[in-house]
Short mmCIF file of C-alpha atoms and ligand atoms in Angstrom, two decimals:
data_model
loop_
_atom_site.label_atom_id
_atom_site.label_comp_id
_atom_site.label_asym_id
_atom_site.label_seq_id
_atom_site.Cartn_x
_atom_site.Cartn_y
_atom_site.Cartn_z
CA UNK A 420 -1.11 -96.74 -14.49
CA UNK A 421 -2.26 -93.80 -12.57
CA UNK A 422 -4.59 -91.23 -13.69
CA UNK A 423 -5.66 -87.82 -12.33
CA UNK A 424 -7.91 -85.46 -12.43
CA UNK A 425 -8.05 -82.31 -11.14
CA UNK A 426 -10.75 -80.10 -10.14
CA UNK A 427 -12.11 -77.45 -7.13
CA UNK A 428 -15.25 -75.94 -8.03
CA UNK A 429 -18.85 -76.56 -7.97
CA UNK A 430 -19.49 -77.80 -11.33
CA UNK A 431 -16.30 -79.49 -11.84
CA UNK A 432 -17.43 -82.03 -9.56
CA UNK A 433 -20.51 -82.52 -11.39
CA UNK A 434 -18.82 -83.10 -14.42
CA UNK A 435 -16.06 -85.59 -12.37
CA UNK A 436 -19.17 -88.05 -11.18
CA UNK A 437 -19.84 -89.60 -14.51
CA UNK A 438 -16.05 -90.08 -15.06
CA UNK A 439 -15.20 -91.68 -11.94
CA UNK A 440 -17.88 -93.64 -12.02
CA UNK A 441 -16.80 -95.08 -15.34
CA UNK A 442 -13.07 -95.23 -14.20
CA UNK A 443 -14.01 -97.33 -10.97
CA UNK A 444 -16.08 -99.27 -13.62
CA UNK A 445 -13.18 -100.07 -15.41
CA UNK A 446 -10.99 -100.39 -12.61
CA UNK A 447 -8.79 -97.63 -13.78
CA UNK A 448 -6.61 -96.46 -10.99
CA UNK A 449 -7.64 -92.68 -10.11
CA UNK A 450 -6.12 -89.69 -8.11
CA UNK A 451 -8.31 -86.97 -7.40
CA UNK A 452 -6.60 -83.30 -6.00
CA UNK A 453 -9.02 -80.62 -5.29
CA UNK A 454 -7.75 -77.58 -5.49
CA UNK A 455 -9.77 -76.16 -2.56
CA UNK A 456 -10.93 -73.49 -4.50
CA UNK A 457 -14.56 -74.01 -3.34
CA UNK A 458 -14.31 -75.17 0.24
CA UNK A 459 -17.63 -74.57 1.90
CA UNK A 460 -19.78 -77.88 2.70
CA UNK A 461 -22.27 -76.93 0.63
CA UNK A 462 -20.54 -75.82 -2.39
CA UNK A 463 -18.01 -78.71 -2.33
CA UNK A 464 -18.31 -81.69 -0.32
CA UNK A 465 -21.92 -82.13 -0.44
CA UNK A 466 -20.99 -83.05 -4.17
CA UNK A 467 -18.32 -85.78 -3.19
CA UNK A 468 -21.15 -87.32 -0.96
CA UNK A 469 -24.07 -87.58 -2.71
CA UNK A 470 -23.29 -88.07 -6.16
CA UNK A 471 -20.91 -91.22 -5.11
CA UNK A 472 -17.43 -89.26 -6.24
CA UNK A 473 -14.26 -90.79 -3.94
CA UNK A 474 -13.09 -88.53 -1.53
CA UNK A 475 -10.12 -86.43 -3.08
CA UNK A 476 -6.91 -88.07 -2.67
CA UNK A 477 -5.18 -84.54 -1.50
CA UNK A 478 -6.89 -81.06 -0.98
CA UNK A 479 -4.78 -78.44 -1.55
CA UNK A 480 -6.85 -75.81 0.07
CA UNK A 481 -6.04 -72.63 -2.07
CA UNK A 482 -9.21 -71.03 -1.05
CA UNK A 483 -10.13 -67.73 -1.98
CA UNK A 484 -8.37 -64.70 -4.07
CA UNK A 485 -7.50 -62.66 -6.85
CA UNK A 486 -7.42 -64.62 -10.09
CA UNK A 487 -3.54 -64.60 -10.01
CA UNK A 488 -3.73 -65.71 -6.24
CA UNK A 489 -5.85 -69.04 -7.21
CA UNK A 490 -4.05 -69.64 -10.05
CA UNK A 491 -0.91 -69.49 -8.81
CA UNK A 492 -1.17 -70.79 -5.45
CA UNK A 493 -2.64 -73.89 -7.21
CA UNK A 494 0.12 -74.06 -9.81
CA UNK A 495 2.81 -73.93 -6.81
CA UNK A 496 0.72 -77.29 -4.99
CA UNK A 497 -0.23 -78.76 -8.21
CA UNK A 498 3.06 -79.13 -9.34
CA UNK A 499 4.48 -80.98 -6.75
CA UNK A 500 1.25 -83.57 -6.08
CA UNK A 501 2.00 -84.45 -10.39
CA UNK A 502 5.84 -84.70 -9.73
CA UNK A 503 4.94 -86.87 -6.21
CA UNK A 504 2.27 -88.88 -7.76
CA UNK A 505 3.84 -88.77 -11.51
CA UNK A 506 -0.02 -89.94 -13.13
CA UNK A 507 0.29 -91.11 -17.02
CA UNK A 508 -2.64 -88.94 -17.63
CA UNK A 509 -4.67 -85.40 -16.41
CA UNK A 510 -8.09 -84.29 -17.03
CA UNK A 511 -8.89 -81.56 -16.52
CA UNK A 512 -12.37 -80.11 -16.51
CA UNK A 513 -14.33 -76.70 -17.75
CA UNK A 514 -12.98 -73.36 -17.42
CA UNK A 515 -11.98 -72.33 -13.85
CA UNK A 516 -9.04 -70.97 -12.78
CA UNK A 517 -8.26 -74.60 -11.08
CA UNK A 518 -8.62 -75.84 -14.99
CA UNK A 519 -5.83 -72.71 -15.89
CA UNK A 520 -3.87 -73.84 -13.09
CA UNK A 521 -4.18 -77.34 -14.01
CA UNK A 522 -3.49 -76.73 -17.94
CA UNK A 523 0.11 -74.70 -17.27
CA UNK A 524 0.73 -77.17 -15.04
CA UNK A 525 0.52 -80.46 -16.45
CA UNK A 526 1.71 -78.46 -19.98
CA UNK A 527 5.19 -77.87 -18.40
CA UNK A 528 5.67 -81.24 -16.98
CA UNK A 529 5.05 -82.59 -19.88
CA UNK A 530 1.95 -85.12 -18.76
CA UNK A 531 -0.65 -85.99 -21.88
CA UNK A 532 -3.70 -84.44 -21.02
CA UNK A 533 -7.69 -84.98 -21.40
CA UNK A 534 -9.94 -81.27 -21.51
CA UNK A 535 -13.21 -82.42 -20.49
CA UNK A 536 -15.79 -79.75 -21.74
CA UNK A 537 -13.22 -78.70 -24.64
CA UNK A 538 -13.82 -75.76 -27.61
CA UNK A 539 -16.90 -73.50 -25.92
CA UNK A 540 -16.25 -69.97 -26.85
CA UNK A 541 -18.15 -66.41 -26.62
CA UNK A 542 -16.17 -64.52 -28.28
CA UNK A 543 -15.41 -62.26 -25.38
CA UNK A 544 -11.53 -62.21 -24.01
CA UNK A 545 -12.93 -60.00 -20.48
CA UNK A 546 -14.82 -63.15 -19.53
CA UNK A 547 -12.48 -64.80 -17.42
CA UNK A 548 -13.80 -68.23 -18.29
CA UNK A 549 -12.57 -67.42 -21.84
CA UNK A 550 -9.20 -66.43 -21.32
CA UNK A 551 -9.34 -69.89 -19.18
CA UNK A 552 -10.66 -72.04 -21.73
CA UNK A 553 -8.62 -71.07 -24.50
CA UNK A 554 -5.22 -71.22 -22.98
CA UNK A 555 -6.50 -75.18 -21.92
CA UNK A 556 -7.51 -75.62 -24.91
CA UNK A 557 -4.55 -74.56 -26.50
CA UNK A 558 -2.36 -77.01 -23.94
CA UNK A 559 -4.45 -80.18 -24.37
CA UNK A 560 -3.45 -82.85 -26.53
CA UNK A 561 -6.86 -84.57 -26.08
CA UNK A 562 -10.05 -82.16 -26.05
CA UNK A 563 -13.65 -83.61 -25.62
CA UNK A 564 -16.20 -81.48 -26.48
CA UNK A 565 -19.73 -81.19 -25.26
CA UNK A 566 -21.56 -79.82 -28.96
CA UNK A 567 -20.92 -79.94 -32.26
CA UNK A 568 -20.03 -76.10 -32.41
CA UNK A 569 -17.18 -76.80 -29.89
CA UNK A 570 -15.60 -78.69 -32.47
CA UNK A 571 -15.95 -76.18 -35.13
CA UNK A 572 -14.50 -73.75 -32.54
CA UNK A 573 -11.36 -75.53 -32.09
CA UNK A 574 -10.86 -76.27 -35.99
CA UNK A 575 -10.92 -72.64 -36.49
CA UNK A 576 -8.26 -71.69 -33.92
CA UNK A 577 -6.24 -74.40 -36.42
CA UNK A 578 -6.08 -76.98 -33.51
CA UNK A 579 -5.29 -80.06 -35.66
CA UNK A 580 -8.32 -82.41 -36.13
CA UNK A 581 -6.72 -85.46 -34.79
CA UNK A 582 -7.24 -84.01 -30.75
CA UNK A 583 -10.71 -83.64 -31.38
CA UNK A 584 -13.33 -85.84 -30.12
CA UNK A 585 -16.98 -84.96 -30.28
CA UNK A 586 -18.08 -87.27 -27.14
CA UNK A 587 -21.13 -85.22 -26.03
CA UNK A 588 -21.73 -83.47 -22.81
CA UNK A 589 -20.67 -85.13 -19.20
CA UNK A 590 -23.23 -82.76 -17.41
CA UNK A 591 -25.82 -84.25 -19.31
CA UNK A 592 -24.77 -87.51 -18.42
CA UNK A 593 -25.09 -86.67 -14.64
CA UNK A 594 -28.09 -84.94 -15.26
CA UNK A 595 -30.12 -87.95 -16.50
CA UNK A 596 -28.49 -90.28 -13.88
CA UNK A 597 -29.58 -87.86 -11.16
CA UNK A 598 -32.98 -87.35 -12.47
CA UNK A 599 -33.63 -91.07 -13.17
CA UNK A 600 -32.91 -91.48 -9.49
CA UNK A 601 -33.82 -88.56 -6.78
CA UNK A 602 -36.66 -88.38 -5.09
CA UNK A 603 -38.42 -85.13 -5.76
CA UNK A 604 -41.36 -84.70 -3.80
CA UNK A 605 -38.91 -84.99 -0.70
CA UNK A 606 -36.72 -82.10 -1.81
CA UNK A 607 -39.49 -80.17 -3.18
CA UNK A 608 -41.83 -80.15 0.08
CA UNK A 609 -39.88 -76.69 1.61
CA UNK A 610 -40.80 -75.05 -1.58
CA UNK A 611 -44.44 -73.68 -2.95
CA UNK A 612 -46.14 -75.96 -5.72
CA UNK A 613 -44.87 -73.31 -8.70
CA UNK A 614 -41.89 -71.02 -8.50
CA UNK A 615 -38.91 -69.74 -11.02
CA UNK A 616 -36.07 -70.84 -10.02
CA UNK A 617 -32.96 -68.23 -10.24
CA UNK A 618 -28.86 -69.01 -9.97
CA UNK A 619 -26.63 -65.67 -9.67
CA UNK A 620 -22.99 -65.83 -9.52
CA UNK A 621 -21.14 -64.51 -12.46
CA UNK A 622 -17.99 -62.26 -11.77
CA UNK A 623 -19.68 -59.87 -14.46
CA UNK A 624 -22.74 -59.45 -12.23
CA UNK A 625 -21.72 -59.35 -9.27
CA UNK A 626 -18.75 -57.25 -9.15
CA UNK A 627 -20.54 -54.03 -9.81
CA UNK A 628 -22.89 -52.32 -7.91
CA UNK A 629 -25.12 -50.83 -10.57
CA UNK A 630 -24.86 -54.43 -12.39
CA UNK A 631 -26.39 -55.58 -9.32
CA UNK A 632 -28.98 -53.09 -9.20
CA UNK A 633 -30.31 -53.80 -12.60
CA UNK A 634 -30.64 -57.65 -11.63
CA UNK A 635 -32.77 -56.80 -8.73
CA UNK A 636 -34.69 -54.35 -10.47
CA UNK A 637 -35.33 -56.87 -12.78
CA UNK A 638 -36.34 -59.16 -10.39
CA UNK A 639 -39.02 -57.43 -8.62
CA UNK A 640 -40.65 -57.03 -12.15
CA UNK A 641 -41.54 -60.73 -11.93
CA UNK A 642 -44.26 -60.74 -9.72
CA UNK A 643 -43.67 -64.50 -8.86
CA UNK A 644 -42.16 -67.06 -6.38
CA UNK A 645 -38.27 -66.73 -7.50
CA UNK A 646 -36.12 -69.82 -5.17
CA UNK A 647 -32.88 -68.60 -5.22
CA UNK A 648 -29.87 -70.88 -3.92
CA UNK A 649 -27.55 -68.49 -3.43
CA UNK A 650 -23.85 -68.79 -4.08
CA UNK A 651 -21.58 -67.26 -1.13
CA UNK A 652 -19.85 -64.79 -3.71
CA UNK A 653 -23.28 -63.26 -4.20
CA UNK A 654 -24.27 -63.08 -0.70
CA UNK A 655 -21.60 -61.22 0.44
CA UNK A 656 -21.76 -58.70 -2.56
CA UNK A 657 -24.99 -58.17 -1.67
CA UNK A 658 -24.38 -56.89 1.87
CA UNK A 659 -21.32 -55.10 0.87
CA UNK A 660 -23.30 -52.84 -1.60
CA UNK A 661 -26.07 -52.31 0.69
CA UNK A 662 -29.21 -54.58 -1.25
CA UNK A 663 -30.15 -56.41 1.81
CA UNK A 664 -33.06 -54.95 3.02
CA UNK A 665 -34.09 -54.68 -0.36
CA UNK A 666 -33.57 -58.01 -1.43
CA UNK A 667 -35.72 -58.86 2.32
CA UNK A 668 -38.36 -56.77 1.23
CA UNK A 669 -38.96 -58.91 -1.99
CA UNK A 670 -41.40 -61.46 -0.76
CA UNK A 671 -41.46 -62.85 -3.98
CA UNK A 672 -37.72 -63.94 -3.27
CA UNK A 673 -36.91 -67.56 -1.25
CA UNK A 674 -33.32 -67.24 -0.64
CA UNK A 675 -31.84 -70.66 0.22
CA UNK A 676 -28.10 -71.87 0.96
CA UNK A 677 -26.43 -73.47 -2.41
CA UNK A 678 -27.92 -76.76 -2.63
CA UNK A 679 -26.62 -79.83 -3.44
CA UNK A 680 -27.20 -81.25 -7.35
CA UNK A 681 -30.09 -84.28 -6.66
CA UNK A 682 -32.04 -80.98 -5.04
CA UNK A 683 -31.01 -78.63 -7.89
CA UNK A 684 -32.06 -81.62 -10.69
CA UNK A 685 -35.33 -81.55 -8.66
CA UNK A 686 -35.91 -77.77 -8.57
CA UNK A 687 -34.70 -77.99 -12.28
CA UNK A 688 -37.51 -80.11 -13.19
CA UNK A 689 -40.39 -79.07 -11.41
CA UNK A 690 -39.92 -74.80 -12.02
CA UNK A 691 -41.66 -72.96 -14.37
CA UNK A 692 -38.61 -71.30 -15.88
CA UNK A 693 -35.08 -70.22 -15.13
CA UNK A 694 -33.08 -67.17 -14.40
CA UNK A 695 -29.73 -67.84 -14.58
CA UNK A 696 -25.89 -66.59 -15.42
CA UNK A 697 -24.68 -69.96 -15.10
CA UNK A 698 -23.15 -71.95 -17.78
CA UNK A 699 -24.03 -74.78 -16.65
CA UNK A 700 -27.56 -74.43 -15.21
CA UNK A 701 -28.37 -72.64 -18.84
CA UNK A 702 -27.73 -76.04 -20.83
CA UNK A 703 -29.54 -77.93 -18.29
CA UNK A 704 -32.64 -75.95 -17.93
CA UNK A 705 -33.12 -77.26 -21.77
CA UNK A 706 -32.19 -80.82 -20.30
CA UNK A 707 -35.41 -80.10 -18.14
CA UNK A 708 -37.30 -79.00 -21.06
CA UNK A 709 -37.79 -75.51 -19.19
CA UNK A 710 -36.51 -72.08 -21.01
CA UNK A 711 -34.10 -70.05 -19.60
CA UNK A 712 -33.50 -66.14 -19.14
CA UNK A 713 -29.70 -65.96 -19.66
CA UNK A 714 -28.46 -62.91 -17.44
CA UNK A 715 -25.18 -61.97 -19.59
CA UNK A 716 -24.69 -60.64 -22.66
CA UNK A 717 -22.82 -63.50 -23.84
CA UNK A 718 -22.79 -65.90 -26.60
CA UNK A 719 -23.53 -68.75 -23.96
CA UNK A 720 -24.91 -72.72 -26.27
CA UNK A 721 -25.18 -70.33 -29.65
CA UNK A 722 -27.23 -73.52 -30.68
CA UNK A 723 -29.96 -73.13 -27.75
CA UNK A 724 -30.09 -69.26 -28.06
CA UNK A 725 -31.16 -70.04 -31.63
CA UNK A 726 -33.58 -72.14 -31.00
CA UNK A 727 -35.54 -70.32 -28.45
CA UNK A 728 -34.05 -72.27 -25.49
CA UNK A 729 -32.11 -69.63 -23.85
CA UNK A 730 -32.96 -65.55 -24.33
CA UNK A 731 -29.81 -63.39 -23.63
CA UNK A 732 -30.89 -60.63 -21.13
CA UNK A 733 -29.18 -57.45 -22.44
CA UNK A 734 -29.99 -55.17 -19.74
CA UNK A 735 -28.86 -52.28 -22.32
CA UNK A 736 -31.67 -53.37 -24.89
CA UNK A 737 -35.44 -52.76 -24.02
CA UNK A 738 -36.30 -55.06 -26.70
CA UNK A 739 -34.23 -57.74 -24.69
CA UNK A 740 -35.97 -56.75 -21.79
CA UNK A 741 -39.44 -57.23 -22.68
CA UNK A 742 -38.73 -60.63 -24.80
CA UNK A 743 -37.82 -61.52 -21.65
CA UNK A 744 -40.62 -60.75 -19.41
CA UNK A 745 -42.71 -62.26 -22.13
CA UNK A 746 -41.05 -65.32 -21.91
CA UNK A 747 -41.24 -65.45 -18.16
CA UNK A 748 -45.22 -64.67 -18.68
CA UNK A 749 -45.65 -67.35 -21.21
CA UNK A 750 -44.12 -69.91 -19.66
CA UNK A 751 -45.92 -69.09 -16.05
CA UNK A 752 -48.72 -69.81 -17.98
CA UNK A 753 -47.80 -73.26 -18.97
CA UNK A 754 -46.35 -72.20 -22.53
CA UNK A 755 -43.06 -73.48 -22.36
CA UNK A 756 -42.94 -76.32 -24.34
CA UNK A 757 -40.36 -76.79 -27.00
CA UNK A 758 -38.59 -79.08 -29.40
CA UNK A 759 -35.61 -80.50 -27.43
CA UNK A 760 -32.95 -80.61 -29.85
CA UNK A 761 -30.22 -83.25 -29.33
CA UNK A 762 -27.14 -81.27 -29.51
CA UNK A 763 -24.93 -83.03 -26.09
CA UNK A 764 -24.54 -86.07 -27.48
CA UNK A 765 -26.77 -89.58 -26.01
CA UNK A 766 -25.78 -88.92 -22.39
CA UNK A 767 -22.20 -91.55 -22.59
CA UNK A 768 -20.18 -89.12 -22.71
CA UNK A 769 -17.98 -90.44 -19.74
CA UNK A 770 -17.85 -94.08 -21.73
CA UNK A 771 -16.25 -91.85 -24.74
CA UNK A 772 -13.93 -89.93 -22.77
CA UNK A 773 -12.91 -93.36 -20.44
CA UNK A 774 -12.44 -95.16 -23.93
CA UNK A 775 -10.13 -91.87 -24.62
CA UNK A 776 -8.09 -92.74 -21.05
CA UNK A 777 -7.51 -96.57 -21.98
CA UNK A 778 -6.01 -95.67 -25.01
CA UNK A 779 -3.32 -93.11 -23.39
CA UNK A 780 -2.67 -95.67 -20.59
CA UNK A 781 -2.48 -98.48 -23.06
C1 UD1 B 135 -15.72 -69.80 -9.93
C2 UD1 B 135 -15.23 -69.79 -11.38
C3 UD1 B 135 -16.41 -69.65 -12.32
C4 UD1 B 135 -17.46 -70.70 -12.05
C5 UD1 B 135 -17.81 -70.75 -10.57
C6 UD1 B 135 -18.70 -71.90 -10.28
C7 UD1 B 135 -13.03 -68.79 -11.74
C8 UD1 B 135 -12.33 -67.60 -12.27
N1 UD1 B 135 -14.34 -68.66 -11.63
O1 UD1 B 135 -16.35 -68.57 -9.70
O2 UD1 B 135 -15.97 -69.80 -13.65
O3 UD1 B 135 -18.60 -70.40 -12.79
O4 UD1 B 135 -16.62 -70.88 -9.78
O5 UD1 B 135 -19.44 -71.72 -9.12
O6 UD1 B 135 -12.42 -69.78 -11.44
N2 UD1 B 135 -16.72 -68.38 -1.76
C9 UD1 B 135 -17.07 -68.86 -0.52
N3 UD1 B 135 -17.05 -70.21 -0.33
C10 UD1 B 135 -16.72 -71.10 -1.29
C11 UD1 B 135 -16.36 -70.61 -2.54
C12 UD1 B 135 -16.37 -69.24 -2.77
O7 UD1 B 135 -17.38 -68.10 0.40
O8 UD1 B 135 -16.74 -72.33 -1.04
C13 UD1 B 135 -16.76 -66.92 -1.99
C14 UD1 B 135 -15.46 -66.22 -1.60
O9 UD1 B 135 -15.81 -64.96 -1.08
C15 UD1 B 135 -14.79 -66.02 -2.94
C16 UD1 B 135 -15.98 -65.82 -3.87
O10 UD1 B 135 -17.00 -66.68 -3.37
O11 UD1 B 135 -13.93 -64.91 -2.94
C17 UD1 B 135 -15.69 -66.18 -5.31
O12 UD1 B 135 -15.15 -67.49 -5.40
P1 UD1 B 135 -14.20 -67.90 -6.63
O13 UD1 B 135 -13.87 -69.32 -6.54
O14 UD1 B 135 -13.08 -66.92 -6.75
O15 UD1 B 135 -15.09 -67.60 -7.89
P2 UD1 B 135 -16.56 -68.06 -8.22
O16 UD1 B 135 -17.41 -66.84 -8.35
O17 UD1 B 135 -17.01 -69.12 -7.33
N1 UDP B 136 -25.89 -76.12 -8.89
C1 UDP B 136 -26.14 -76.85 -7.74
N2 UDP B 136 -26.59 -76.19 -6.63
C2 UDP B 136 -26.82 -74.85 -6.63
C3 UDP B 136 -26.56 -74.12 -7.81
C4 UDP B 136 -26.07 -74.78 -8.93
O1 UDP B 136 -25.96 -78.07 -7.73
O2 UDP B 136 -27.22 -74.33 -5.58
C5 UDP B 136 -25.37 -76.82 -10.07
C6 UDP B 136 -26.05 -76.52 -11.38
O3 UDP B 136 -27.21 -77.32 -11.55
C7 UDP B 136 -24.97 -76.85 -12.38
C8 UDP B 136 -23.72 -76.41 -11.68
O4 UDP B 136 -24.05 -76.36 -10.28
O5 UDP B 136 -24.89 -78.25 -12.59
C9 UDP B 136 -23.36 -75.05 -12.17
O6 UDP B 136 -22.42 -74.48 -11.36
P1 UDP B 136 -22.23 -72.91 -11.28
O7 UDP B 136 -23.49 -72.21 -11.66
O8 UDP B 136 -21.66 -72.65 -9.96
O9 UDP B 136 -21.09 -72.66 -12.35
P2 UDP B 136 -21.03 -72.48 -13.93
O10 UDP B 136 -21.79 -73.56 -14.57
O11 UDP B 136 -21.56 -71.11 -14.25
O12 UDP B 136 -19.58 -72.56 -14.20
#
């Protein structure tokens, strides 16, 4: 009774910890492949290590490339590690290509599988995480989703009922284990007493140079301590269109190396506010009860845009613009405080989703 799951980026292995730790819990037998799709320390194994997770059983080392080179090269690996290992289940997790790869995959060899962060949709087929999530969507026979719009999401696509299970949010799981049990002060000593903190990664912004340029103009606007853990794709953008020495002369700016996700629960926690593009560091800044500038003009948590949460940066509207800044102002000055709403579920997701295994296996 084998079951697998499959993941190889950053917050895929987030979203793996509460899972495993429920499986090993139950004494489920689990094989984990990593795709290798994120490889450096700090954006992979740093993960495994602190946040308890089993070392992979394989690594298939893909690495970097065009979205048909991922895909494909993990297709070609993934399909012979499910033939080897033959597991009565996949899950698969979010919307990377290692979840696209992972979908066709398992889809063609027939092998029931579990979507883990099932039914999120903007509305916008030239995101590649949409064009991701859908076709995974569309391939699952079991799809656990983190809201209550998720599920609407996937009824109106006609996906029959019966695969749908509301079980609530896995990162939110993680994110109350983590911040029930880091040590923050330790973390937070490198850093001064009241920053914003800022993630950047998005294929949308970084793969244009006057995209770029509009993010940094916008970020010298905030006259404020901005810590900025940096993911590699950005950093090298940045040097390849020439922003380095302006990005240096922002003194405002504290570039760091990716961190690992106790530090990143702790900077969540203790900023004022945060810029982000991130899917994932959007929903949790609400988890941390601190707003969030959204950096894409997409339909990112429609239920935390509504209620003030999240603020969609549209770089094209001034109105957006300003919002913005006033947002950043207020909440500099301590006027951030908001109704949490309770829209990812009680924080068991993994129990739901485990409960979801057991019945496959049995
Ligand atoms: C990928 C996902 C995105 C997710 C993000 C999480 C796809 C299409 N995109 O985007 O949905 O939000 O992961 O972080 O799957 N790089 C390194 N070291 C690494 C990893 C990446 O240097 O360990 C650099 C390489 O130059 C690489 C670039 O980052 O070409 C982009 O990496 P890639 O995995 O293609 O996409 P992400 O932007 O990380
Ligand atoms: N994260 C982290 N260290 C960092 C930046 C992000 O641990 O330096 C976490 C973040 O808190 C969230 C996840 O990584 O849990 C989000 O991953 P990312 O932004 O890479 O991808 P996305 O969510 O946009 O797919």
């Amino acid at each position: 009774m084998k079951v697998m799951h499959v993941v190889g980026n950053r917050p895929q292995f987030i979203k793996l910890a509460p899972v495993s730790r429920e499986m090993r819990k139950r004494n489920i037998e689990e094989i984990i492949i990593h795709t290798g799709q994120h490889y450096d320390k700090n954006m992979s194994d740093i993960f495994f290590e602190e946040l308890g997770i089993p070392k992979p059983t394989r690594n298939l080392n893909v690495g970097s490339g065009s979205h048909a080179q991922t895909t494909a090269k993990a297709m070609i690996a993934l399909e012979e590690v499910m033939t080897e290992y033959n597991p009565q289940c996949v899950i698969i997790y979010g919307d990377t290509n290692s979840t696209l790869a992972a979908a066709l995959t398992a889809a063609k060899l027939c092998i029931p599988m579990i979507h883990v962060e099932a039914g999120i949709r903007t509305n916008n087929k030239k995101n590649p995480e949409e064009c991701n999530r859908i076709v995974a969507d569309h391939l699952s026979g079991y799809l656990c989703t983190p809201d209550r719009i998720s599920v609407d999401n996937l009824k109106q696509e006609g996906i029959d009922e019966k695969k749908i299970h509301f079980t609530g949010d896995v990162m939110f799981d993680e994110f109350l284990y983590c911040a029930s049990q880091e040590n923050a002060s330790e973390y937070l000593k490198k850093y001064p007493k009241d920053y914003i903190l800022m993630t950047w990664h998005r294929q949308e912004n970084t793969d244009s140079r006057e995209r770029m340029e509009k993010i940094i103009d916008f970020i010298e606007q905030v006259k404020y301590p901005i810590v900025l853990p940096l993911h590699p794709r950005t950093k090298k953008k940045i040097v390849e269109y020439g922003f380095e020495s302006r990005i240096q002369k922002n003194s405002n700016l504290i570039i760091t190396e990716p961190v690992g996700y106790l530090e990143m629960v702790s900077l969540l926690k203790n900023c004022k506010c945060i810029i982000t593009d991130s899917g994932g560091a959007s929903k949790e800044a609400s988890f941390a009860g601190k707003r969030c500038i959204f950096l894409l003009d997409l339909e990112v948590w429609p239920e935390l845009i509504e209620s003030g949460w999240i603020q969609i940066l549209n770089f094209k509207d001034a109105n957006s613009v300003k919002t913005s800044m006033e947002i950043i102002s207020a909440a500099l000055n301590s006027d951030n405080k908001k109704d949490k709403g309770d829209f990812f579920g009680d924080g068991n997701a993994a129990e739901k989703i485990v409960d979801i295994v057991e019945m496959i296996l049995n």
